Short mmCIF file of C-alpha atoms and ligand atoms in Angstrom, two decimals:
data_model
loop_
_atom_site.label_atom_id
_atom_site.label_comp_id
_atom_site.label_asym_id
_atom_site.label_seq_id
_atom_site.Cartn_x
_atom_site.Cartn_y
_atom_site.Cartn_z
CA UNK A 995 128.33 58.64 48.77
CA UNK A 996 127.62 55.71 46.56
CA UNK A 997 128.98 52.35 47.59
CA UNK A 998 131.53 50.86 45.35
CA UNK A 999 130.64 47.36 46.36
CA UNK A 1000 127.27 46.20 47.72
CA UNK A 1001 126.27 42.73 48.63
CA UNK A 1002 122.73 42.07 49.86
CA UNK A 1003 121.37 38.75 51.02
CA UNK A 1004 124.25 36.84 49.36
CA UNK A 1005 124.39 33.07 49.79
CA UNK A 1006 126.79 30.62 48.32
CA UNK A 1007 126.39 26.86 48.21
CA UNK A 1008 129.00 24.36 47.05
CA UNK A 1009 126.61 21.42 46.43
CA UNK A 1010 125.13 20.77 49.85
CA UNK A 1011 127.74 22.93 51.69
CA UNK A 1012 126.49 26.46 52.63
CA UNK A 1013 129.64 28.46 52.40
CA UNK A 1014 128.18 32.08 52.66
CA UNK A 1015 125.10 32.73 54.69
CA UNK A 1016 123.16 35.92 54.13
CA UNK A 1017 125.97 38.26 53.56
CA UNK A 1018 125.11 41.99 53.69
CA UNK A 1019 128.07 44.27 53.18
CA UNK A 1020 128.43 47.78 51.76
CA UNK A 1021 131.84 49.12 50.89
CA UNK A 1022 132.11 52.95 50.23
CA UNK A 1023 134.45 54.17 47.56
CA UNK A 1024 138.08 54.58 48.82
CA UNK A 1025 137.55 52.38 51.81
CA UNK A 1026 140.03 49.67 52.87
CA UNK A 1027 138.06 46.69 54.18
CA UNK A 1028 139.47 43.61 55.85
CA UNK A 1029 137.76 40.29 55.79
CA UNK A 1030 139.07 38.34 58.74
CA UNK A 1031 138.26 35.00 60.40
CA UNK A 1032 139.52 31.58 60.94
CA UNK A 1033 140.60 29.33 58.12
CA UNK A 1034 137.68 27.89 56.24
CA UNK A 1035 135.15 30.61 57.32
CA UNK A 1036 134.46 31.72 53.74
CA UNK A 1037 136.81 34.73 53.22
CA UNK A 1038 138.21 33.58 49.96
CA UNK A 1039 134.81 32.45 48.71
CA UNK A 1040 133.48 35.89 49.40
CA UNK A 1041 136.38 37.60 47.63
CA UNK A 1042 136.25 35.18 44.71
CA UNK A 1043 132.58 35.90 44.43
CA UNK A 1044 133.39 39.63 44.07
CA UNK A 1045 135.86 38.84 41.37
CA UNK A 1046 133.43 36.59 39.51
CA UNK A 1047 135.49 33.43 40.04
CA UNK A 1048 132.61 31.94 41.92
CA UNK A 1049 128.90 32.34 41.17
CA UNK A 1050 126.73 33.31 44.04
CA UNK A 1051 123.70 31.12 44.59
CA UNK A 1052 121.38 33.78 45.90
CA UNK A 1053 121.25 37.51 46.54
CA UNK A 1054 122.69 40.73 44.81
CA UNK A 1055 126.16 41.74 44.16
CA UNK A 1056 126.73 45.28 42.87
CA UNK A 1057 130.00 46.94 41.77
CA UNK A 1058 129.78 50.72 41.12
CA UNK A 1059 125.95 50.46 41.11
CA UNK A 1060 125.83 47.74 38.52
CA UNK A 1061 124.40 44.25 39.13
CA UNK A 1062 127.33 41.82 38.65
CA UNK A 1063 125.72 38.40 39.42
CA UNK A 1064 126.12 37.15 35.91
CA UNK A 1065 129.01 39.32 34.63
CA UNK A 1066 132.16 37.38 33.80
CA UNK A 1067 135.34 38.16 35.77
CA UNK A 1068 137.13 40.09 33.03
CA UNK A 1069 134.16 42.49 32.68
CA UNK A 1070 133.94 43.28 36.38
CA UNK A 1071 136.88 45.71 36.35
CA UNK A 1072 138.36 44.44 39.62
CA UNK A 1073 141.86 43.23 40.15
CA UNK A 1074 142.89 40.32 42.34
CA UNK A 1075 146.26 40.00 44.16
CA UNK A 1076 147.12 36.68 45.44
CA UNK A 1077 149.51 35.22 48.03
CA UNK A 1078 151.22 33.22 45.22
CA UNK A 1079 151.84 36.31 43.14
CA UNK A 1080 150.93 34.42 39.95
CA UNK A 1081 153.67 36.16 37.94
CA UNK A 1082 154.65 34.88 34.54
CA UNK A 1083 158.14 33.37 35.08
CA UNK A 1084 159.33 33.76 31.51
CA UNK A 1085 158.45 37.44 31.34
CA UNK A 1086 160.40 40.41 32.69
CA UNK A 1087 158.81 42.69 35.21
CA UNK A 1088 157.92 45.10 32.46
CA UNK A 1089 156.27 42.37 30.41
CA UNK A 1090 154.40 41.13 33.36
CA UNK A 1091 153.10 44.61 33.89
CA UNK A 1092 152.18 45.37 30.29
CA UNK A 1093 150.70 41.95 29.42
CA UNK A 1094 147.14 42.75 30.53
CA UNK A 1095 147.13 46.00 28.61
CA UNK A 1096 148.66 44.45 25.49
CA UNK A 1097 146.04 41.74 25.30
CA UNK A 1098 143.42 44.50 25.39
CA UNK A 1099 145.04 46.13 22.38
CA UNK A 1100 146.98 49.06 24.07
CA UNK A 1101 149.85 50.08 21.87
CA UNK A 1102 153.26 49.00 22.90
CA UNK A 1103 154.68 52.51 23.58
CA UNK A 1104 151.71 53.46 25.68
CA UNK A 1105 151.75 50.22 27.66
CA UNK A 1106 155.54 50.79 28.33
CA UNK A 1107 154.83 54.28 29.53
CA UNK A 1108 152.07 53.02 31.87
CA UNK A 1109 154.44 50.35 33.22
CA UNK A 1110 157.09 52.94 33.94
CA UNK A 1111 154.61 55.20 35.77
CA UNK A 1112 153.30 52.40 37.95
CA UNK A 1113 156.84 51.15 38.57
CA UNK A 1114 157.77 54.60 39.81
CA UNK A 1115 154.88 54.47 42.30
CA UNK A 1116 155.80 51.08 43.64
CA UNK A 1117 159.59 51.43 43.65
CA UNK A 1118 160.26 48.93 40.82
CA UNK A 1119 161.78 51.38 38.24
CA UNK A 1120 165.26 49.83 38.42
CA UNK A 1121 163.84 46.27 38.19
CA UNK A 1122 161.78 46.50 34.99
CA UNK A 1123 164.24 44.27 33.00
CA UNK A 1124 164.50 41.50 35.59
CA UNK A 1125 162.74 38.21 35.69
CA UNK A 1126 160.67 37.14 38.65
CA UNK A 1127 163.32 34.64 39.71
CA UNK A 1128 165.70 37.53 40.15
CA UNK A 1129 163.53 39.27 42.70
CA UNK A 1130 163.05 39.03 46.48
CA UNK A 1131 159.64 38.01 47.85
CA UNK A 1132 158.78 41.62 48.66
CA UNK A 1133 159.72 42.74 45.26
CA UNK A 1134 157.59 39.94 43.60
CA UNK A 1135 154.65 41.10 45.79
CA UNK A 1136 155.16 44.64 44.44
CA UNK A 1137 155.16 43.41 40.89
CA UNK A 1138 151.88 41.58 41.69
CA UNK A 1139 150.35 44.73 43.02
CA UNK A 1140 151.70 46.87 40.19
CA UNK A 1141 150.07 44.53 37.68
CA UNK A 1142 146.73 45.19 39.43
CA UNK A 1143 147.36 49.00 39.65
CA UNK A 1144 148.14 49.33 35.98
CA UNK A 1145 144.66 48.45 35.01
CA UNK A 1146 143.00 51.20 37.16
CA UNK A 1147 140.43 48.77 38.54
CA UNK A 1148 137.30 49.78 40.38
CA UNK A 1149 138.53 47.77 43.32
CA UNK A 1150 141.59 45.77 44.51
CA UNK A 1151 140.97 42.35 45.96
CA UNK A 1152 143.74 40.92 48.00
CA UNK A 1153 143.73 37.19 49.21
CA UNK A 1154 146.19 36.79 52.04
CA UNK A 1155 148.94 38.46 49.92
CA UNK A 1156 151.57 38.54 52.64
CA UNK A 1157 151.32 35.03 54.02
CA UNK A 1158 154.42 33.81 52.20
CA UNK A 1159 156.67 36.66 53.57
CA UNK A 1160 158.74 36.56 56.69
CA UNK A 1161 157.51 38.48 59.75
CA UNK A 1162 159.61 41.62 59.28
CA UNK A 1163 158.77 42.00 55.62
CA UNK A 1164 155.18 41.44 56.30
CA UNK A 1165 155.07 44.36 58.72
CA UNK A 1166 156.76 46.46 56.20
CA UNK A 1167 154.49 45.48 53.36
CA UNK A 1168 151.37 46.19 55.40
CA UNK A 1169 152.36 49.78 55.54
CA UNK A 1170 153.32 49.80 51.90
CA UNK A 1171 150.05 48.39 50.76
CA UNK A 1172 148.05 50.79 52.97
CA UNK A 1173 150.10 53.73 51.75
CA UNK A 1174 149.55 52.64 48.11
CA UNK A 1175 145.83 52.39 48.80
CA UNK A 1176 145.76 55.96 50.18
CA UNK A 1177 147.75 57.37 47.22
CA UNK A 1178 145.60 55.71 44.57
CA UNK A 1179 142.40 56.56 46.39
CA UNK A 1180 141.57 52.89 45.78
CA UNK A 1181 138.77 50.65 47.13
CA UNK A 1182 140.37 47.59 48.60
CA UNK A 1183 139.09 44.38 50.03
CA UNK A 1184 141.76 42.51 51.90
CA UNK A 1185 141.41 38.91 53.17
CA UNK A 1186 143.47 37.84 56.04
CA UNK A 1187 143.32 35.31 58.90
CA UNK A 1188 145.64 37.60 60.95
CA UNK A 1189 143.55 39.89 63.17
CA UNK A 1190 146.52 42.25 63.81
CA UNK A 1191 146.89 42.68 59.98
CA UNK A 1192 143.19 43.47 59.73
CA UNK A 1193 143.14 45.85 62.74
CA UNK A 1194 146.16 47.79 61.61
CA UNK A 1195 145.45 48.05 57.87
CA UNK A 1196 141.74 48.46 57.46
CA UNK A 1197 139.16 51.30 58.00
CA UNK A 1198 136.54 48.71 58.31
CA UNK A 1199 136.87 45.17 59.62
CA UNK A 1200 134.50 42.33 58.85
CA UNK A 1201 134.75 39.40 61.12
CA UNK A 1202 133.53 36.01 59.68
CA UNK A 1203 132.85 32.63 61.12
CA UNK A 1204 131.41 29.63 59.37
CA UNK A 1205 130.10 31.64 56.39
CA UNK A 1206 128.43 34.29 58.59
CA UNK A 1207 129.45 37.80 59.30
CA UNK A 1208 129.67 37.91 63.01
CA UNK A 1209 130.30 41.71 63.30
CA UNK A 1210 131.68 44.54 61.28
CA UNK A 1211 132.84 48.00 62.09
CA UNK A 1212 135.83 50.23 62.78
CA UNK A 1213 138.78 48.24 64.25
CA UNK A 1214 138.68 49.83 67.66
CA UNK A 1215 134.96 49.53 67.99
CA UNK A 1216 135.37 45.83 67.59
CA UNK A 1217 138.01 45.82 70.25
CA UNK A 1218 135.97 47.94 72.65
CA UNK A 1219 132.56 46.52 72.04
CA UNK A 1220 132.68 43.07 70.59
CA UNK A 1221 129.13 41.97 69.77
CA UNK A 1222 129.62 38.50 70.92
CA UNK A 1223 131.99 36.11 72.66
CA UNK A 1224 133.54 34.89 69.31
CA UNK A 1225 134.48 38.42 68.21
CA UNK A 1226 135.70 39.15 71.73
CA UNK A 1227 137.98 36.16 71.60
CA UNK A 1228 139.10 36.61 68.02
CA UNK A 1229 140.11 40.31 68.17
CA UNK A 1230 142.92 41.21 70.53
CA UNK A 1231 146.20 39.42 71.38
CA UNK A 1232 146.70 37.66 73.70
CA UNK A 1233 143.05 36.67 73.65
CA UNK A 1234 140.38 37.98 76.16
CA UNK A 1235 140.01 35.93 79.32
CA UNK A 1236 136.52 34.34 79.73
CA UNK A 1237 135.23 33.47 83.26
CA UNK A 1238 131.93 31.76 83.98
CA UNK A 1239 129.96 33.87 86.44
CA UNK A 1240 126.52 34.14 88.11
CA UNK A 1241 124.66 37.33 88.84
CA UNK A 1242 124.37 37.81 92.66
CA UNK A 1243 121.05 38.44 94.55
CA UNK A 1244 121.59 42.20 94.38
CA UNK A 1245 121.62 42.17 90.60
CA UNK A 1246 124.48 44.61 90.63
CA UNK A 1247 127.48 42.19 91.13
CA UNK A 1248 128.80 38.90 89.82
CA UNK A 1249 130.26 35.89 91.44
CA UNK A 1250 133.24 34.88 89.22
CA UNK A 1251 133.90 31.09 89.19
CA UNK A 1252 137.72 30.61 89.06
CA UNK A 1253 137.76 27.07 90.37
CA UNK A 1254 138.64 27.22 94.08
CA UNK A 1255 138.27 30.96 93.97
CA UNK A 1256 134.84 32.54 94.04
CA UNK A 1257 135.24 36.31 93.67
CA UNK A 1258 132.57 38.93 93.83
CA UNK A 1259 132.91 41.86 91.36
CA UNK A 1260 130.68 44.82 90.82
CA UNK A 1261 129.02 45.31 87.42
CA UNK A 1262 127.86 48.44 85.66
CA UNK A 1263 124.36 47.34 84.88
CA UNK A 1264 121.48 45.66 86.69
CA UNK A 1265 120.92 42.05 85.75
CA UNK A 1266 118.52 39.26 86.71
CA UNK A 1267 119.68 37.57 89.91
CA UNK A 1268 120.96 34.00 89.21
CA UNK A 1269 121.52 34.69 85.48
CA UNK A 1270 124.52 32.75 84.04
CA UNK A 1271 126.98 34.97 82.14
CA UNK A 1272 130.48 34.85 80.85
CA UNK A 1273 132.67 37.76 82.05
CA UNK A 1274 135.30 38.77 79.68
CA UNK A 1275 138.41 40.75 80.53
CA UNK A 1276 141.34 41.50 78.27
CA UNK A 1277 144.84 40.53 79.64
CA UNK A 1278 145.98 44.16 79.38
CA UNK A 1279 143.07 45.35 81.51
CA UNK A 1280 143.76 43.33 84.58
CA UNK A 1281 145.84 45.33 87.16
CA UNK A 1282 148.32 43.72 89.48
CA UNK A 1283 149.48 44.54 92.99
CA UNK A 1284 150.85 42.84 96.16
CA UNK A 1285 149.01 39.85 97.74
CA UNK A 1286 146.05 41.12 99.81
CA UNK A 1287 146.02 44.56 98.17
CA UNK A 1288 143.88 43.90 95.09
CA UNK A 1289 140.39 42.66 94.36
CA UNK A 1290 141.50 39.11 95.01
CA UNK A 1291 144.72 36.99 95.18
CA UNK A 1292 145.90 34.39 92.69
CA UNK A 1293 148.99 32.17 92.43
CA UNK A 1294 151.09 32.87 89.33
CA UNK A 1295 152.20 29.66 87.45
CA UNK A 1296 154.09 31.08 84.52
CA UNK A 1297 155.95 34.34 83.84
CA UNK A 1298 157.06 35.07 80.27
CA UNK A 1299 158.90 38.23 79.11
CA UNK A 1300 159.27 39.48 75.64
CA UNK A 1301 161.45 42.40 76.87
CA UNK A 1302 158.90 45.11 76.32
CA UNK A 1303 156.04 43.27 78.16
CA UNK A 1304 155.49 40.41 80.58
CA UNK A 1305 152.84 37.72 80.28
CA UNK A 1306 151.63 36.17 83.57
CA UNK A 1307 149.48 33.07 83.81
CA UNK A 1308 147.47 32.71 86.97
CA UNK A 1309 146.91 29.10 88.12
CA UNK A 1310 143.19 29.41 88.36
CA UNK A 1311 140.42 27.45 86.54
CA UNK A 1312 140.11 28.72 83.86
CA UNK A 1313 143.60 30.10 83.75
CA UNK A 1314 143.95 33.86 83.51
CA UNK A 1315 146.49 35.66 81.27
CA UNK A 1316 147.63 39.06 82.40
CA UNK A 1317 149.91 41.35 80.42
CA UNK A 1318 151.94 44.02 81.91
CA UNK A 1319 154.17 46.49 80.10
CA UNK A 1320 157.87 46.43 81.07
CA UNK A 1321 159.72 43.74 82.94
CA UNK A 1322 157.61 43.28 86.15
CA UNK A 1323 158.90 41.86 89.34
CA UNK A 1324 156.68 38.82 89.73
CA UNK A 1325 158.28 35.28 89.79
CA UNK A 1326 156.48 32.04 89.05
CA UNK A 1327 155.16 30.48 92.25
CA UNK A 1328 154.39 33.81 93.93
CA UNK A 1329 150.89 34.95 94.92
CA UNK A 1330 149.81 38.34 93.74
CA UNK A 1331 146.75 40.60 93.98
CA UNK A 1332 144.64 41.26 90.88
CA UNK A 1333 142.64 44.43 90.29
CA UNK A 1334 139.50 43.94 88.16
CA UNK A 1335 137.43 47.05 87.39
CA UNK A 1336 133.82 46.81 86.35
CA UNK A 1337 134.31 49.23 83.51
CA UNK A 1338 136.71 46.79 81.94
CA UNK A 1339 134.36 43.81 82.06
CA UNK A 1340 132.63 42.60 79.01
CA UNK A 1341 129.49 40.49 79.74
CA UNK A 1342 128.06 37.86 77.47
CA UNK A 1343 125.10 35.63 77.86
CA UNK A 1344 126.39 32.18 78.71
CA UNK A 1345 124.03 30.39 76.34
CA UNK A 1346 123.89 32.65 73.21
CA UNK A 1347 127.31 34.28 73.63
CA UNK A 1348 125.80 37.64 72.81
CA UNK A 1349 127.03 40.84 74.49
CA UNK A 1350 124.85 41.95 77.34
N1 ADP B 159 135.10 24.52 45.32
C1 ADP B 159 134.70 24.16 46.48
N2 ADP B 159 133.89 23.08 46.69
C2 ADP B 159 133.45 22.74 47.91
N3 ADP B 159 133.75 23.49 49.03
C3 ADP B 159 134.49 24.45 49.02
C4 ADP B 159 135.00 24.90 47.81
N4 ADP B 159 135.77 26.01 47.99
C5 ADP B 159 135.78 26.23 49.26
N5 ADP B 159 134.93 25.25 49.85
C6 ADP B 159 134.66 25.19 51.35
O1 ADP B 159 134.08 26.39 51.72
C7 ADP B 159 134.53 26.78 53.00
C8 ADP B 159 135.13 28.15 52.92
O2 ADP B 159 136.38 28.19 52.14
P1 ADP B 159 137.21 29.38 51.93
O3 ADP B 159 136.35 30.57 51.42
O4 ADP B 159 138.33 29.01 51.05
O5 ADP B 159 137.69 29.74 53.41
P2 ADP B 159 138.77 30.78 53.88
O6 ADP B 159 139.35 31.54 52.78
O7 ADP B 159 138.13 31.61 54.92
O8 ADP B 159 139.86 29.95 54.58
C9 ADP B 159 135.53 25.75 53.50
O9 ADP B 159 134.87 24.90 54.26
C10 ADP B 159 135.89 25.03 52.19
O10 ADP B 159 136.23 23.70 52.36
MG1 MG B 160 141.21 31.57 51.94
#
């Protein structure tokens, strides 16, 4: 299958600032890709480069097999959907939808028909005569998407489109956007700083930091096998626990350094005795039991319940976060036993942060 979008060796400089560093990314037709990372890592710059709103400094950018480096935005045949919707306030929904067709010379009746068809797909049929100010946030977002859909672009580019919506609507719109993507057999690139959004919506997740792609792959592969400590800490909520550790003389176990607690745990592979590593374990992978019955005992400082799950904070150095489903019976101030299994440990080199 040909790739709909292909970036090779892409670099972007804003003056002296190096915003994108050697980006290599292939997006197959029909794929939903999420670009995720902390604020300022270059997500919007990458998306805007695809749209042609930024010029890349180095490398190749292809859309549907054609080199796009010097092609102006309107000739790239991609559609961008923004957080701010960017609707024309003095135009009705229908006029907002037909505008891009009309300026390209599509006849009025034909444009109207196209608007009606798209509106039927996005649930806007009854709202075509309204003005943006007469719509809810979710409805405006749908207009913004419809305006992209009506052009049948080669790719949809989304830049944090749900950030302005409240939590419940955001969860709803995630599903709606994904369903629309599936129905249209679209190719979508979706920028978000929210790893849950990325994980739940995308087929392929690209994790960025400081202009670099740290890792890309299927959502659960990133969760199961993060390539480095950054990705391990970024994907998953609450975040993975990181514990400094030293490989023991036998090379088959670690000594975890939890402040006053030194705990030996077995590891699955043979490592150089004395090697400094970081042991990672997800809060949901630590088991709990009564004091004296687990791998080791810890005092619990904080207990927080959301109703469906309970978050425990162990008073160790570093602190450990443990998540249990259900209500749990532990109270703050109690000492409990923790169960840590070697198969649940992620090991990272302490210096490079790379997965071992
Ligand atoms: N026009 C610009 N001129 C100079 N620096 C910019 C410009 N646009 C973005 N940057 C810088 O590039 C980096 C990446 O920005 P951006 O792509 O907007 O990040 P993100 O979308 O991931 O939050 C940031 O450090 C930002 O300050
Ligand atoms: Mg941005």
